[in-house]
């Protein structure tokens, strides 16, 4: 039996494109064996207070986080912030600007979908967003609802991915801005799901170089988006470049079953975990499950 602590440092709630409200997310994380959970909604931290409170009730730790939309070298890159002070005003101003851009993009997406013969996407997506941060995921759910796609993945493939009819390019935050907001709020910046960007090794190395120059410190080695082979490659890259390693499921809810809470294996020992110097590691015994006693 492993006595490793179960970390899941990437998850979403209804405050962005997740399906569960923050408190329910925390309860399900605890029930799945997660001991340290980061809530990392897209461009918003409004779920952190409730999640923090519920984590206290559930007996797990909640790391305040965010996932920031970044434009870098013509790519949409996601930068996760862990351990942020959500009251930091520069961070909140930056995130507020990104949410405005999300609304502008949503209007443009809806207009393009009308041209593709799909009416009602604006109302439909906003209904799924329920007054919170609007995401392409909400459009995907609407496209499934009106029979244009079998599931949200197919909706992305047909309409919402880069190059498709409903895709709208935007200038999000710069890498320097996103990392600056996170570190300015006392957090650690992490490159999210690097294998998803389908970058060449050279381009990924250039991203890492710019990221480190901006003050970034970690990269997701383990993610539901990564195959075991990709995880090994990213682990090697993390070692070479001196980045710490993070692990997060990118859970969005039961409707996206490819990412399950607490489902990832422990980080390989060659990695230096992003949580190495976290305060909670000092009273690790309070978190660790009972170590099995084996006879010699
Ligand atoms: P947005 O942040 O609004 O650009 O939407 C991106 C979100 O859509 C990601 O965080 C995922 O949750 C989801 N997503 C992106 N690509 C896909 C895909 N191919 N299939 C299903 N969901 C996706
Ligand atoms: Mn998402
Ligand atoms: Mn992401
Ligand atoms: Mn995510």
Coordinates of C-alpha atoms and ligand atoms in Angstrom, one line a residue:
X1 CA 0.0 0.0 0.0
X2 CA 1.2 3.4 -0.9
X3 CA 1.5 6.1 1.8
X4 CA 1.8 8.9 -0.7
X5 CA -0.5 11.9 -0.2
X6 CA -3.1 12.2 -2.9
X7 CA -2.8 15.6 -4.7
X8 CA -5.1 16.9 -7.4
X9 CA -4.0 20.3 -8.3
X10 CA -6.2 21.2 -11.3
X11 CA -10.0 21.2 -11.2
X12 CA -13.0 23.3 -12.3
X13 CA -16.4 24.2 -10.8
X14 CA -19.5 25.9 -12.0
X15 CA -17.7 29.3 -11.5
X16 CA -16.2 28.5 -14.9
X17 CA -16.8 25.5 -17.1
X18 CA -17.1 22.7 -14.5
X19 CA -20.4 21.0 -13.8
X20 CA -20.3 20.9 -9.9
X21 CA -20.6 23.8 -7.6
X22 CA -17.5 24.4 -5.5
X23 CA -18.8 22.7 -2.4
X24 CA -19.9 19.6 -4.2
X25 CA -16.6 19.5 -6.1
X26 CA -14.8 19.4 -2.7
X27 CA -17.1 16.7 -1.3
X28 CA -16.6 14.5 -4.4
X29 CA -12.8 15.1 -4.2
X30 CA -12.7 14.0 -0.6
X31 CA -14.9 11.0 -1.4
X32 CA -12.4 10.1 -4.2
X33 CA -9.5 10.1 -1.8
X34 CA -8.0 13.4 -2.7
X35 CA -6.3 15.0 0.3
X36 CA -5.0 18.2 -1.3
X37 CA -7.2 19.8 -4.0
X38 CA -6.6 22.9 -6.0
X39 CA -9.6 24.7 -7.5
X40 CA -8.4 26.3 -10.7
X41 CA -11.3 27.8 -12.5
X42 CA -10.7 29.6 -15.8
X43 CA -9.9 33.3 -15.3
X44 CA -11.9 33.5 -12.0
X45 CA -11.4 32.7 -8.3
X46 CA -14.9 33.3 -7.0
X47 CA -15.3 29.6 -6.0
X48 CA -12.3 29.5 -3.7
X49 CA -14.0 30.8 -0.5
X50 CA -16.8 28.2 -0.6
X51 CA -14.4 25.5 -1.5
X52 CA -12.0 26.4 1.3
X53 CA -14.9 26.3 3.8
X54 CA -16.1 23.0 2.6
X55 CA -12.6 21.5 2.6
X56 CA -12.4 22.3 6.3
X57 CA -15.6 20.3 6.8
X58 CA -14.4 17.5 4.7
X59 CA -11.0 17.3 6.3
X60 CA -9.0 17.9 3.2
X61 CA -6.8 20.8 2.1
X62 CA -7.8 23.3 -0.5
X63 CA -5.2 25.2 -2.5
X64 CA -6.5 28.5 -3.9
X65 CA -5.9 28.5 -7.6
X66 CA -6.8 29.8 -11.1
X67 CA -6.2 28.8 -14.7
X68 CA -5.3 31.8 -16.8
X69 CA -5.8 32.0 -20.6
X70 CA -2.6 33.2 -22.3
X71 CA -1.7 33.9 -25.9
X72 CA 1.9 32.9 -26.7
X73 CA 3.5 32.6 -30.1
X74 CA 0.1 32.1 -31.8
X75 CA -0.9 29.4 -29.3
X76 CA -3.6 29.5 -26.6
X77 CA -1.7 28.3 -23.5
X78 CA -3.1 27.8 -20.0
X79 CA -1.1 28.9 -17.0
X80 CA -2.3 27.6 -13.6
X81 CA -1.6 29.6 -10.5
X82 CA -1.3 27.7 -7.2
X83 CA -1.4 29.1 -3.7
X84 CA -2.5 32.6 -4.8
X85 CA -3.9 35.3 -2.5
X86 CA -7.2 35.8 -4.1
X87 CA -7.6 39.2 -2.6
X88 CA -4.6 40.6 -4.7
X89 CA -5.9 43.5 -6.7
X90 CA -3.6 43.3 -9.7
X91 CA -4.5 39.6 -10.1
X92 CA -8.2 40.4 -9.9
X93 CA -8.0 43.3 -12.3
X94 CA -6.2 41.1 -14.8
X95 CA -8.7 38.3 -14.5
X96 CA -11.6 40.8 -14.8
X97 CA -10.1 42.0 -18.1
X98 CA -10.0 38.4 -19.4
X99 CA -13.6 37.8 -18.4
X100 CA -14.6 40.8 -20.5
X101 CA -12.7 39.3 -23.4
X102 CA -14.5 36.0 -22.9
X103 CA -17.9 37.9 -23.3
X104 CA -16.7 39.6 -26.5
X105 CA -15.5 36.2 -27.8
X106 CA -18.8 34.5 -26.9
X107 CA -20.7 37.1 -28.9
X108 CA -18.4 36.6 -31.9
X109 CA -18.7 32.8 -31.6
X110 CA -22.5 33.0 -31.5
X111 CA -22.5 35.2 -34.6
X112 CA -20.3 32.7 -36.5
X113 CA -22.5 29.8 -35.5
X114 CA -25.6 31.7 -36.8
X115 CA -23.8 32.0 -40.1
X116 CA -23.2 28.2 -39.9
X117 CA -27.0 27.8 -39.6
X118 CA -27.1 27.3 -35.8
X119 CA -29.5 29.7 -34.0
X120 CA -29.8 30.3 -30.4
X121 CA -26.2 29.7 -29.4
X122 CA -25.8 32.9 -27.5
X123 CA -28.8 32.3 -25.3
X124 CA -27.9 28.6 -25.0
X125 CA -24.3 29.1 -24.0
X126 CA -25.2 31.8 -21.5
X127 CA -27.9 29.5 -20.0
X128 CA -25.2 26.9 -19.4
X129 CA -22.8 29.5 -18.0
X130 CA -25.5 30.5 -15.5
X131 CA -24.2 34.0 -14.9
X132 CA -20.6 32.8 -14.4
X133 CA -17.5 32.8 -16.7
X134 CA -18.6 31.8 -20.2
X135 CA -16.5 29.2 -22.0
X136 CA -16.4 27.3 -25.3
X137 CA -17.5 24.4 -23.1
X138 CA -20.9 26.0 -22.7
X139 CA -21.2 26.4 -26.4
X140 CA -20.3 22.7 -26.7
X141 CA -23.1 21.7 -24.4
X142 CA -25.5 23.7 -26.4
X143 CA -24.4 22.1 -29.6
X144 CA -25.0 18.7 -28.0
X145 CA -28.4 19.8 -26.8
X146 CA -29.5 20.9 -30.3
X147 CA -28.3 17.7 -31.9
X148 CA -25.3 19.2 -33.7
X149 CA -22.8 16.9 -31.9
X150 CA -22.9 13.6 -30.1
X151 CA -20.8 14.9 -27.2
X152 CA -18.8 17.9 -26.2
X153 CA -15.6 16.5 -27.7
X154 CA -17.3 16.2 -31.1
X155 CA -18.7 19.7 -30.7
X156 CA -15.1 20.9 -30.4
X157 CA -13.9 18.8 -33.3
X158 CA -16.7 20.1 -35.6
X159 CA -17.2 23.7 -34.6
X160 CA -15.1 25.1 -31.7
X161 CA -11.5 24.0 -32.3
X162 CA -9.0 26.2 -34.0
X163 CA -9.8 26.5 -37.7
X164 CA -13.4 25.5 -37.3
X165 CA -16.5 27.6 -38.1
X166 CA -17.2 28.7 -34.5
X167 CA -13.6 29.4 -33.6
X168 CA -12.7 33.0 -32.7
X169 CA -9.0 33.9 -32.1
X170 CA -8.4 36.3 -29.2
X171 CA -5.4 38.1 -27.6
X172 CA -5.6 36.8 -24.1
X173 CA -3.0 37.7 -21.4
X174 CA 0.6 37.7 -22.3
X175 CA 2.8 35.0 -20.6
X176 CA 4.6 37.7 -18.6
X177 CA 1.3 39.2 -17.4
X178 CA -0.2 35.9 -16.3
X179 CA 3.0 34.7 -14.5
X180 CA 3.4 38.2 -13.0
X181 CA -0.2 38.3 -11.6
X182 CA 0.3 34.8 -10.1
X183 CA 3.7 35.5 -8.5
X184 CA 2.6 39.0 -7.4
X185 CA -0.3 37.3 -5.5
X186 CA 2.2 35.0 -3.8
X187 CA 1.5 32.0 -5.9
X188 CA 3.5 29.5 -8.1
X189 CA 2.9 29.6 -11.8
X190 CA 2.5 26.2 -13.6
X191 CA 2.3 25.4 -17.3
X192 CA -0.9 23.4 -17.7
X193 CA -1.2 20.2 -19.7
X194 CA 1.8 20.9 -22.0
X195 CA 1.2 17.9 -24.3
X196 CA -2.2 19.3 -25.3
X197 CA -0.6 22.2 -27.3
X198 CA 0.9 19.8 -29.9
X199 CA 4.0 21.9 -30.0
X200 CA 7.3 20.7 -31.4
X201 CA 9.9 19.9 -28.7
X202 CA 11.8 23.1 -29.8
X203 CA 8.7 25.3 -29.5
X204 CA 7.9 23.8 -26.1
X205 CA 11.4 24.5 -24.9
X206 CA 11.1 28.1 -26.1
X207 CA 7.8 28.4 -24.1
X208 CA 9.5 27.0 -21.0
X209 CA 12.4 29.4 -21.5
X210 CA 10.1 32.4 -21.7
X211 CA 8.0 31.0 -18.8
X212 CA 11.0 30.7 -16.5
X213 CA 12.3 34.2 -17.5
X214 CA 8.9 35.5 -16.4
X215 CA 9.2 33.8 -13.0
X216 CA 7.3 30.5 -13.7
X217 CA 8.4 27.6 -11.6
X218 CA 6.5 24.4 -12.5
X219 CA 4.9 22.3 -15.2
X220 CA 2.1 19.7 -15.2
X221 CA 3.8 16.4 -15.7
X222 CA 0.7 14.4 -14.8
X223 CA -2.6 15.4 -16.4
X224 CA -5.6 13.5 -17.7
X225 CA -4.6 15.0 -21.1
X226 CA -1.3 13.2 -21.1
X227 CA -0.5 9.6 -22.1
X228 CA 2.1 7.8 -20.0
X229 CA 4.7 8.3 -22.7
X230 CA 4.0 12.1 -22.8
X231 CA 4.2 12.2 -19.0
X232 CA 7.6 10.6 -19.1
X233 CA 8.8 13.1 -21.8
X234 CA 7.5 16.1 -19.8
X235 CA 9.1 14.7 -16.6
X236 CA 12.5 14.5 -18.4
X237 CA 11.9 18.1 -19.7
X238 CA 11.1 19.3 -16.2
X239 CA 14.3 17.8 -14.9
X240 CA 16.4 19.3 -17.7
X241 CA 14.9 22.8 -17.3
X242 CA 14.8 22.8 -13.5
X243 CA 11.0 23.1 -13.3
X244 CA 9.0 21.6 -10.5
X245 CA 6.4 19.0 -11.3
X246 CA 2.7 19.3 -10.8
X247 CA -0.2 16.8 -11.0
X248 CA -3.8 17.6 -11.7
X249 CA -6.7 15.8 -13.2
X250 CA -8.4 18.8 -14.9
X251 CA -11.7 17.5 -13.6
X252 CA -14.7 19.2 -15.1
X253 CA -17.5 17.0 -13.9
X254 CA -19.2 13.6 -14.4
X255 CA -20.1 14.6 -18.0
X256 CA -16.4 14.6 -18.9
X257 CA -15.4 11.2 -17.6
X258 CA -12.0 11.1 -19.1
X259 CA -10.8 13.3 -16.2
X260 CA -11.6 11.8 -12.8
X261 CA -10.7 13.4 -9.4
X262 CA -7.7 11.9 -7.8
X263 CA -7.2 9.4 -10.6
X264 CA -3.6 10.1 -11.4
X265 CA -0.7 7.9 -10.2
X266 CA 2.0 9.3 -7.9
X267 CA 4.7 11.5 -9.5
X268 CA 7.8 9.5 -10.4
X269 CA 10.6 9.9 -8.0
X270 CA 12.8 11.7 -10.5
X271 CA 10.4 14.7 -10.3
X272 CA 10.6 17.4 -7.7
X273 CA 7.0 18.1 -6.7
X274 CA 5.6 21.6 -6.8
X275 CA 4.5 21.1 -3.2
X276 CA 8.0 20.4 -1.9
X277 CA 8.2 23.5 0.1
X278 CA 4.5 24.0 1.0
X279 CA 3.7 24.6 4.6
X280 CA 1.3 21.7 4.7
X281 CA 4.3 19.3 4.1
X282 CA 5.5 20.2 7.6
X283 CA 2.5 18.4 9.2
X284 CA 2.3 15.8 6.7
X285 CA 1.4 13.1 9.2
X286 CA -2.0 14.9 9.6
X287 CA -2.7 14.1 6.0
X288 CA -1.0 10.8 5.3
X289 CA -3.2 7.7 5.4
X290 CA -2.1 5.0 7.8
X291 CA 1.1 3.4 6.6
X292 CA 0.7 -0.3 6.2
X293 CA 2.8 -2.4 8.6
X294 CA 4.7 -5.1 6.9
X295 CA 6.7 -7.8 8.6
X296 CA 10.3 -7.8 7.8
Ligands
LIG1 P1 -12.2 28.2 -23.4 O1 -11.4 28.4 -22.1 O2 -13.5 28.9 -23.3 O3 -11.4 28.5 -24.6 O4 -12.6 26.7 -23.5 C1 -11.6 25.7 -23.3 C2 -12.1 24.6 -22.5 O5 -12.9 23.8 -23.3 C3 -11.0 23.7 -22.0 O6 -10.6 24.1 -20.7 C4 -11.7 22.4 -21.9 O7 -12.5 22.3 -20.7 C5 -12.7 22.4 -23.0 N1 -12.1 21.8 -24.2 C6 -11.1 22.2 -25.0 N2 -10.9 21.4 -26.0 C7 -11.8 20.4 -25.9 C8 -12.1 19.2 -26.6 N3 -11.4 18.9 -27.7 N4 -13.1 18.4 -26.2 C9 -13.8 18.7 -25.0 N5 -13.5 19.8 -24.3 C10 -12.6 20.6 -24.7
LIG2 MN1 -12.1 23.9 -19.1
LIG3 MN1 -6.7 24.0 -19.6
LIG4 MN1 -8.4 23.2 -16.8

